[in-house]
Short mmCIF file of C-alpha atoms in Angstrom, two decimals:
data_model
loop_
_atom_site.label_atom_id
_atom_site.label_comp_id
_atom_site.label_asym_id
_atom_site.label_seq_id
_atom_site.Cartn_x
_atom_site.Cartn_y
_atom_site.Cartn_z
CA UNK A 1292 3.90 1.26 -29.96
CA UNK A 1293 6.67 -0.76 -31.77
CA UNK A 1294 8.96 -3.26 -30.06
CA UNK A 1295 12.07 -0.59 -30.90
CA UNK A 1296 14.26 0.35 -28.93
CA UNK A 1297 13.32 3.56 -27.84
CA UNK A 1298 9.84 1.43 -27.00
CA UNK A 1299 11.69 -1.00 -24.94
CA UNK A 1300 12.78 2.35 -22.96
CA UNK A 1301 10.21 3.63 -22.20
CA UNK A 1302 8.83 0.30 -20.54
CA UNK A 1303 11.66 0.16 -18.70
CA UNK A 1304 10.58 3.72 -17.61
CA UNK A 1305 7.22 2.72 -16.11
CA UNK A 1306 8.26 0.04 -14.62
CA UNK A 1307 11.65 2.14 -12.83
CA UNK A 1308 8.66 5.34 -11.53
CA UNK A 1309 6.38 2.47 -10.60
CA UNK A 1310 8.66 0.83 -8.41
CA UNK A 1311 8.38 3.70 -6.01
CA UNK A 1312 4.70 2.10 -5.07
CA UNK A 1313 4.23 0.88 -1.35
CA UNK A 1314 4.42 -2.98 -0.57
CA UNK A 1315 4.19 -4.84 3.03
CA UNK A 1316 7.60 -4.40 4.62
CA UNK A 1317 9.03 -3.59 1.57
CA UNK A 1318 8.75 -6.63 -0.05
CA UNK A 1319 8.37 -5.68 -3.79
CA UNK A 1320 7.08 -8.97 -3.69
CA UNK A 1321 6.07 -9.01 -8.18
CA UNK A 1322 7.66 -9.36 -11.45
CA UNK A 1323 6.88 -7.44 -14.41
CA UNK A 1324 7.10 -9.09 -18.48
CA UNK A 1325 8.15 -7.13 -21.15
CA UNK A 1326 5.87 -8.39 -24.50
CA UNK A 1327 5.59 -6.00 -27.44
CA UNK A 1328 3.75 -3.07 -26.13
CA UNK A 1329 2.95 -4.77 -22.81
CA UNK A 1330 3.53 -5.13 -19.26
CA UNK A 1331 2.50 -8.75 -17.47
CA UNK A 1332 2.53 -8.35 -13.49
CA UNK A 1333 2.85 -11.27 -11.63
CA UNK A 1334 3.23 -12.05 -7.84
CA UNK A 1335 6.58 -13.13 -6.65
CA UNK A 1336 5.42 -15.70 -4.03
CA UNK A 1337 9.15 -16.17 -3.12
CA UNK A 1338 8.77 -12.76 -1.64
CA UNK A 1339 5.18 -13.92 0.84
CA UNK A 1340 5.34 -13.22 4.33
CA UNK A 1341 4.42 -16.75 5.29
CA UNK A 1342 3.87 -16.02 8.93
CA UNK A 1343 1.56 -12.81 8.84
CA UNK A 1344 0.51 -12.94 5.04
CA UNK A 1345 -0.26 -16.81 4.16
CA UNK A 1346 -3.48 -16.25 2.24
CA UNK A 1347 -1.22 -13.88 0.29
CA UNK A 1348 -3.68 -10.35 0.68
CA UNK A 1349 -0.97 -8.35 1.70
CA UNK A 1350 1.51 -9.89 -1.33
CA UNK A 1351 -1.48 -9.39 -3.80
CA UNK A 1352 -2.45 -5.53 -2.20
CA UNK A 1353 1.50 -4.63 -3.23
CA UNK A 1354 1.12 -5.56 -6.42
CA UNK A 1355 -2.66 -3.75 -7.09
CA UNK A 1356 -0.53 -0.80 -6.02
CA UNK A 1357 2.28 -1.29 -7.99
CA UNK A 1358 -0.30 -1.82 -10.95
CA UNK A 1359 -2.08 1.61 -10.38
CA UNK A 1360 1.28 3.60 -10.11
CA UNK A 1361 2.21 1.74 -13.50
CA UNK A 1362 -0.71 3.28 -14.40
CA UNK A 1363 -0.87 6.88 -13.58
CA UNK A 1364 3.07 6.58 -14.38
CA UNK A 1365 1.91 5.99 -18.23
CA UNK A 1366 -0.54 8.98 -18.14
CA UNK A 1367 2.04 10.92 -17.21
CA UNK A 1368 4.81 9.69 -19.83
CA UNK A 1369 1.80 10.16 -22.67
CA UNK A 1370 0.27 6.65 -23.09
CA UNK A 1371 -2.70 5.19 -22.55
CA UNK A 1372 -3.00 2.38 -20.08
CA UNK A 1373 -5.48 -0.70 -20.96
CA UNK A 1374 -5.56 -3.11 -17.99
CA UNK A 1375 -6.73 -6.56 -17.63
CA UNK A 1376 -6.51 -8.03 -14.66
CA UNK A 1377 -6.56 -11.47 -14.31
CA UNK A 1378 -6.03 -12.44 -17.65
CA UNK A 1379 -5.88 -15.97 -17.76
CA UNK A 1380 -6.77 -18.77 -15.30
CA UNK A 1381 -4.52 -21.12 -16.15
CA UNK A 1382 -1.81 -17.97 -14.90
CA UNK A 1383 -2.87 -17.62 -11.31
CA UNK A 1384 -0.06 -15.42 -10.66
CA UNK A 1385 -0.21 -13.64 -13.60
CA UNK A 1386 -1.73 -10.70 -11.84
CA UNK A 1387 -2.68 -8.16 -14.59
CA UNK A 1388 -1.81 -7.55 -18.23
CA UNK A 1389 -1.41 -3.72 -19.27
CA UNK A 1390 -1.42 -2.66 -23.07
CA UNK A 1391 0.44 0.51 -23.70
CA UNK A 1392 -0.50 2.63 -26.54
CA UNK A 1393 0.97 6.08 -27.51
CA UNK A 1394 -1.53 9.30 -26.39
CA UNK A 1395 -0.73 12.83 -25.52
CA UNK A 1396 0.67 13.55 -22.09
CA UNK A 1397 -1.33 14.20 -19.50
CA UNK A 1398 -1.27 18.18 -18.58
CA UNK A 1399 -1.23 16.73 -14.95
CA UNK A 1400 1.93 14.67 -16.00
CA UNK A 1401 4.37 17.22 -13.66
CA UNK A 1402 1.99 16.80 -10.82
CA UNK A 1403 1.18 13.11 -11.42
CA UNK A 1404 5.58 12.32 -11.14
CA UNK A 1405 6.06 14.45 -8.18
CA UNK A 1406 3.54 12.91 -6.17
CA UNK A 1407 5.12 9.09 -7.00
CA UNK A 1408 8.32 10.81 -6.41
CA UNK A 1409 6.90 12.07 -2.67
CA UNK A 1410 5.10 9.18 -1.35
CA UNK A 1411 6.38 7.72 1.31
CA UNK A 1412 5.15 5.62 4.71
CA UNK A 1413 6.16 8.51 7.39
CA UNK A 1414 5.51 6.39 10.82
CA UNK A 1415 6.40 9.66 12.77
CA UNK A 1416 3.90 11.13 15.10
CA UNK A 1417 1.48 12.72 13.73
CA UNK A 1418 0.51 16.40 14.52
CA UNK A 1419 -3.16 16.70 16.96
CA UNK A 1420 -4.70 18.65 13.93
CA UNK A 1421 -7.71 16.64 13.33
CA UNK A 1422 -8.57 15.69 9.79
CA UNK A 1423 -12.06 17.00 8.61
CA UNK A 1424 -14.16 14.65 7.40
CA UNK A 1425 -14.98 16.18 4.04
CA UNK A 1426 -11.34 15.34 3.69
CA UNK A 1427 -11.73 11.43 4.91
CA UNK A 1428 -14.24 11.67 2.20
CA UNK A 1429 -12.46 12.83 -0.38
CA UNK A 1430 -9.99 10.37 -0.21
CA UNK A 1431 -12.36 7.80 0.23
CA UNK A 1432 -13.86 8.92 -2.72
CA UNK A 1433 -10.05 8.05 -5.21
CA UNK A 1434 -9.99 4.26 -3.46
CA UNK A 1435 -13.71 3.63 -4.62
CA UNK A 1436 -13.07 5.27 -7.67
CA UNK A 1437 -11.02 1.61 -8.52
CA UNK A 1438 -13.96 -0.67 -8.02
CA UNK A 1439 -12.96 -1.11 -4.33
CA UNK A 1440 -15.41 0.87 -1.51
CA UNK A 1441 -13.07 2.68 0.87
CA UNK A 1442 -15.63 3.66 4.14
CA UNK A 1443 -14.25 6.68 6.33
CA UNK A 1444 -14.54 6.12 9.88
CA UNK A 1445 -16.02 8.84 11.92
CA UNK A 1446 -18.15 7.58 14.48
CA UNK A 1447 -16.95 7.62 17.49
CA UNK A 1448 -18.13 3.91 18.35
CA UNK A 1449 -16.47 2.79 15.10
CA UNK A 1450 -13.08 4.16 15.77
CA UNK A 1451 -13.49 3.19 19.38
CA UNK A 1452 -14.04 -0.76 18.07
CA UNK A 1453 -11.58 -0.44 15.32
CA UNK A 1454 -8.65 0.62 17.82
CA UNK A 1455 -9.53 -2.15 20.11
CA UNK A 1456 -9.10 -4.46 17.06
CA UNK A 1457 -6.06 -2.99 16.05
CA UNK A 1458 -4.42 -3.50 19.75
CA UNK A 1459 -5.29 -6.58 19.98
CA UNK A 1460 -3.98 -7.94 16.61
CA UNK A 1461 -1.04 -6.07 17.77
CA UNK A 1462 -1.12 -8.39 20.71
CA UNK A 1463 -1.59 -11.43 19.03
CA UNK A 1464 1.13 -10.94 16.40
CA UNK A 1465 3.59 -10.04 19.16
CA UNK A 1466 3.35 -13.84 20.71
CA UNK A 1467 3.80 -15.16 17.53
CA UNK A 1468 7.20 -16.88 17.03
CA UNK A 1469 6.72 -16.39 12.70
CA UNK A 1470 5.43 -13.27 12.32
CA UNK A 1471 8.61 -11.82 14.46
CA UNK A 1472 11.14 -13.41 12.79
CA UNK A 1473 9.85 -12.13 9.39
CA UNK A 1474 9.65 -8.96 10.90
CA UNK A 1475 12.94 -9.23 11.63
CA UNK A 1476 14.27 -10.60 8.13
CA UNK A 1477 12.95 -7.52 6.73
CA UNK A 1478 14.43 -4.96 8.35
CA UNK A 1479 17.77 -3.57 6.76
CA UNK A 1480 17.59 -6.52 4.44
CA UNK A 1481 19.17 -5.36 1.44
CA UNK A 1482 20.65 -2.65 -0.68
CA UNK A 1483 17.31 -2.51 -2.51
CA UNK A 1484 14.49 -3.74 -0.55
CA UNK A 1485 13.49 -3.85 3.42
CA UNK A 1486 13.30 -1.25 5.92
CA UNK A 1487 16.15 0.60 6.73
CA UNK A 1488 16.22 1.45 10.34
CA UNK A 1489 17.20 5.12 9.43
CA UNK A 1490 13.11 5.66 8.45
CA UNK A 1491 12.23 4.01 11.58
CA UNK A 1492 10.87 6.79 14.07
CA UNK A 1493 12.97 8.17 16.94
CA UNK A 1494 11.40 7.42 20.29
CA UNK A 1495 10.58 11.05 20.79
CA UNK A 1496 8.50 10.52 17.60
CA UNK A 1497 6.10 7.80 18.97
CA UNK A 1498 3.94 7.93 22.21
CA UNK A 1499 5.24 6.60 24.89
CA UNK A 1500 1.83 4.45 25.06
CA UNK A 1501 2.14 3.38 21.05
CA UNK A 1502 3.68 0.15 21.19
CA UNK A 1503 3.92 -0.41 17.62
CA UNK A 1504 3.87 -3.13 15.30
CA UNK A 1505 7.72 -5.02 16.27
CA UNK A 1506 9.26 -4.82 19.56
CA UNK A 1507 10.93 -1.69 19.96
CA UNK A 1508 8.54 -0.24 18.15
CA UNK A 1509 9.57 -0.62 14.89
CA UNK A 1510 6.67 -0.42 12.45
CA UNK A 1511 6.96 -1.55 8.52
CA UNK A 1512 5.57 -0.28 5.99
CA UNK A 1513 1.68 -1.70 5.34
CA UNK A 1514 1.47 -1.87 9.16
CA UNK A 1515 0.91 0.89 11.58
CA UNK A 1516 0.45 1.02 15.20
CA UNK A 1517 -1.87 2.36 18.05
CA UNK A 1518 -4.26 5.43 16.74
CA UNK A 1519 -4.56 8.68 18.12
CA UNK A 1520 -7.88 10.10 18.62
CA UNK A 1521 -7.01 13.06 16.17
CA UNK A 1522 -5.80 10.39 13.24
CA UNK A 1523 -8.26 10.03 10.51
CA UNK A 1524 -9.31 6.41 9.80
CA UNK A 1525 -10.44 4.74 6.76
CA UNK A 1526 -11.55 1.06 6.11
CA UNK A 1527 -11.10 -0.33 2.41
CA UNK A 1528 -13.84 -2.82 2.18
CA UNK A 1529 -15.44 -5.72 -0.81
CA UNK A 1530 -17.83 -7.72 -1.19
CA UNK A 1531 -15.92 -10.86 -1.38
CA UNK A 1532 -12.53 -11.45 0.16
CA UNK A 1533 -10.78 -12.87 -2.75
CA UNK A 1534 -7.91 -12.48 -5.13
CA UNK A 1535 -9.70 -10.04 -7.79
CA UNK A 1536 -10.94 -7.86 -4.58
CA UNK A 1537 -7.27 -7.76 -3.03
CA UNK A 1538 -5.66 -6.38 -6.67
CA UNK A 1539 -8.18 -3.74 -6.87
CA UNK A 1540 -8.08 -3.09 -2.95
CA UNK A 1541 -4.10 -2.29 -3.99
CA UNK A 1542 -4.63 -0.27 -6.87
CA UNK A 1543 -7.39 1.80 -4.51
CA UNK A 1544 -4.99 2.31 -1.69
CA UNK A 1545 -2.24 3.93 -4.25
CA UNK A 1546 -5.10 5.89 -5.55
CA UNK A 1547 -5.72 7.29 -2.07
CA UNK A 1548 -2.09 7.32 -1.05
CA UNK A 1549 -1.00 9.36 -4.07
CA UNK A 1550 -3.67 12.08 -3.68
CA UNK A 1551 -3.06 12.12 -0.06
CA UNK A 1552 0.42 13.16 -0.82
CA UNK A 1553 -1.04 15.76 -3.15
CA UNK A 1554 -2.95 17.32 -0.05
CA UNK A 1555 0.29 17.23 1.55
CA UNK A 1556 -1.52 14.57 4.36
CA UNK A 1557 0.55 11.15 5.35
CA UNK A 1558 -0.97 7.82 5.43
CA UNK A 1559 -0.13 5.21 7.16
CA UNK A 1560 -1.54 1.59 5.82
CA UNK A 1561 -2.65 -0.47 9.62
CA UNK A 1562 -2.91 -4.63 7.87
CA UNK A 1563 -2.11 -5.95 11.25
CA UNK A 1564 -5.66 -5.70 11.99
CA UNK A 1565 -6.88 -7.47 8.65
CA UNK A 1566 -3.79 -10.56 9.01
CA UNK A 1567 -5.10 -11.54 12.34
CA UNK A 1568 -8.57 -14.06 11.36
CA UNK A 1569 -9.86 -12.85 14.87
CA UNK A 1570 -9.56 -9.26 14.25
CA UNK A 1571 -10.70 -9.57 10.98
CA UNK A 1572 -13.45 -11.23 11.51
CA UNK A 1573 -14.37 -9.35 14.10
CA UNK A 1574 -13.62 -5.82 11.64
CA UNK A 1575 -16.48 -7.52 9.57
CA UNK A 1576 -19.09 -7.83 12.24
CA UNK A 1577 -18.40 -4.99 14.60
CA UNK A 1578 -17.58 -2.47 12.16
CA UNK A 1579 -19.03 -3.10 8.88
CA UNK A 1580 -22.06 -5.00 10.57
CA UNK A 1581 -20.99 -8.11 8.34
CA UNK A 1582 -21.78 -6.37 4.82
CA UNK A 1583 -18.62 -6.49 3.58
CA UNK A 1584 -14.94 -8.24 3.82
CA UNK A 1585 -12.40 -5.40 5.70
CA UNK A 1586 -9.42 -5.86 3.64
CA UNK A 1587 -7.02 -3.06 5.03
CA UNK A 1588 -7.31 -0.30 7.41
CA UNK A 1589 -5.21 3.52 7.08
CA UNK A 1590 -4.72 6.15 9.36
CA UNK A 1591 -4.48 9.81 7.89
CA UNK A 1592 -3.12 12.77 9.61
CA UNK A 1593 -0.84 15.75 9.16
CA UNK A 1594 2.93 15.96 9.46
CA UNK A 1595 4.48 18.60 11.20
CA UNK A 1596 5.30 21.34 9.01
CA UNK A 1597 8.99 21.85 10.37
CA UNK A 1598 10.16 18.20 10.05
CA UNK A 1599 12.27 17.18 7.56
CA UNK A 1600 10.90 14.94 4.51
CA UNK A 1601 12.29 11.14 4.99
CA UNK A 1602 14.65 9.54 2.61
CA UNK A 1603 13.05 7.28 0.30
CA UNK A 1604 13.36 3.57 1.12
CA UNK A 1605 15.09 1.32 -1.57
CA UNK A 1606 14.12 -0.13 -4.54
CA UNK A 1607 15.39 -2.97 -6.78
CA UNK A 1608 17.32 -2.28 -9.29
CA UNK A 1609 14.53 -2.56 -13.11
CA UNK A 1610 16.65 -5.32 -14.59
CA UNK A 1611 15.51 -7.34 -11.18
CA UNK A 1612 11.70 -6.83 -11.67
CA UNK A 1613 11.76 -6.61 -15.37
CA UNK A 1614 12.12 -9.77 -17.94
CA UNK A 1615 11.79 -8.51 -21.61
CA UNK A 1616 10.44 -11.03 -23.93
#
C-alpha cells in the first residue's frame, strides 16, 4: 500500500469502523498515527480514570479492543493486518504498531462489519434463559484464541465467590469520594464520548435488588452490576498482571464481544471487581486458586427478543483520534 490518497482513505476507514470498539465509560481513551501503510496506537493518558483506573488496566483493555476491531475491520476491507505490540520501549505508550498490506477481502467481510456495527453494552435485564455452557465455552474459546486465557465460570461455588466479590467492590467504590465523581464526569459528557443517559436502563429494566455500579443505578460501560443466577460468567485471566497482558486481555474481550453479538447473546464487561486491590486479590485466590492474575470479569445472557436494539453511544469524530504523518 502506497501513501496515495485513496491509501490515506482507507486508513481513515479502519480507524472510523474501529472506533465503534468498547472502552471504560466511554472513554476512547487512545490515539491512532497515520505512517505510510501504518497505524501506531497509543494510550491517551489524558483520558485515565484516575480514581478507579490508576494502574491504567482498564485505559490499556480499551485500547487492546480498539486494536482487535482495527483488526478484523482490515480483514473485512481486504488487507492484511501485521501487529506488533509494544514496539519500542523507549514508547511506553506507544501501544501497538499495525502494518497494512493489500489482500483479498475476507468472504466473512459482510458478517465481520455488521457485527462491529451491532455491538453494543445493553445493561438491560437480562432474560432467565440460562446460557449453556458449551456456549460459555465457545466464547471462551475467541478470548484465548488472542494469547489471553478466558476461564468460564460454572461452578456453583465459583459464581457464588465471584458475586460476593463483585458486591463488595461495588461497596467499596460507592464510599469512594474519586471514583464517583469520575463516574459522574462521564456521563452525558460530550457530543462524542460518555454515556448518554438515554442507554442507561429504565428502572423496570434492573432488579429492584441490583444496585448497580453509580448511585441510581447507573452502570457504564466496562462495569456491570449484581449477577443473576441465570447470567453466564466468564473470567479473562494471565499469567502476569502487566501492560503486555492488559493489551491482549482487550483485544480477547472484543474477540469474545464480537462473536457474542454474532450469537445474538449480550455481554456485559463487570471491571469493578478487578479495580478494587481487595477484590482482586481476592478473585486470584478464591477463584483462580492464585494461578493466574483476574484481569476482567463478563456476564453473558440473552436479551429479550421483543425489545428494541439501543442506539449506539457516541464516538469522536476520526480527525480527533487520527494524526497522519
Amino acid at each position: 500500500m502506497s501513501t496515495s490518497t485513496g491509501s490515506a482513505r482507507t486508513l481513515q476507514r479502519v480507524v472510523e469502523l474501529a472506533q465503534r470498539a468498547p472502552s471504560v465509560h466511554n472513554t476512547q481513551p487512545w490515539r491512532w498515527r497515520a505512517v505510510d501503510s501504518s497505524l501506531d496506537l497509543y494510550a491517551d493518558r489524558s483520558r485515565q480514570l484516575g480514581g478507579a483506573d490508576p494502574d491504567g488496566r482498564d485505559l490499556v483493555i480499551s485500547c487492546g479492543a480498539v486494536l482487535h476491531h482495527a483488526q478484523v475491520v482490515a480483514e473485512a476491507l481486504g488487507l492484511v493486518a501485521h501487529v506488533s505490540r509494544l514496539p519500542d520501549p523507549g514508547q511506553p505508550d506507544l501501544l501497538a504498531r499495525v502494518e497494512l498490506q493489500a489482500s483479498q477481502p475476507s468472504p466473512r467481510a459482510a458478517q465481520l462489519l455488521e457485527a462491529v456495527a451491532r455491538r453494543c453494552t445493553d445493561r438491560r435485564r437480562f432474560t432467565s434463559w440460562p446460557v449453556p455452557d458449551e456456549r460459555l465455552t465457545h466464547l471462551a474459546a475467541q478470548a484465548s484464541a488472542w494469547s489471553s486465557h478466558a476461564l468460564p465460570l460454572t461452578d456453583v461455588t465459583e459464581r457464588f465467590r465471584a458475586e460476593r466479590l463483585v458486591n463488595r467492590a461495588l461497596e467499596l467504590q460507592a464510599g469512594d469520594p474519586a471514583v464517583q465523581h469520575e463516574q459522574q464526569v462521564w456521563l452525558d459528557h460530550g457530543a462524542g464520548d460518555g454515556v448518554p443517559s438515554a442507554v442507561i436502563p429504565a428502572p423496570s429494566d434492573v432488579p429492584a435488588h441490583r444496585p448497580g455500579r453509580f448511585r441510581g443505578g447507573l452502570v457504564t460501560d466496562m462495569a456491570g452490576d449484581e449477577l443473576e443466577g441465570s447470567d453466564g460468567l466468564i473470567v479473562v485471566c494471565a499469567p502476569t498482571d502487566d501492560v503486555p497482558a492488559w493489551l491482549r486481555a482487550g483485544e480477547a474481550l472484543s474477540a469474545m464481544w464480537l462473536e457474542a453479538t454474532r450469537e445474538s447473546l449480550s455481554l456485559v464487561p463487570l471491571s469493578q471487581v478487578v479495580e478494587v486491590p481487595e477484590t482482586r486479590d481476592a478473585l486470584r485466590l478464591e477463584v483462580l486458586g492464585g494461578l493466574a492474575h483476574p484481569l476482567l470479569l463478563v456476564r453473558v445472557g440473552w436479551q429479550a427478543i421483543s425489545r428494541s436494539p439501543l442506539a449506539p453511544t457516541p464516538r469522536r469524530p476520526v480527525d480527533e483520534v487520527l494524526e497522519t504523518a
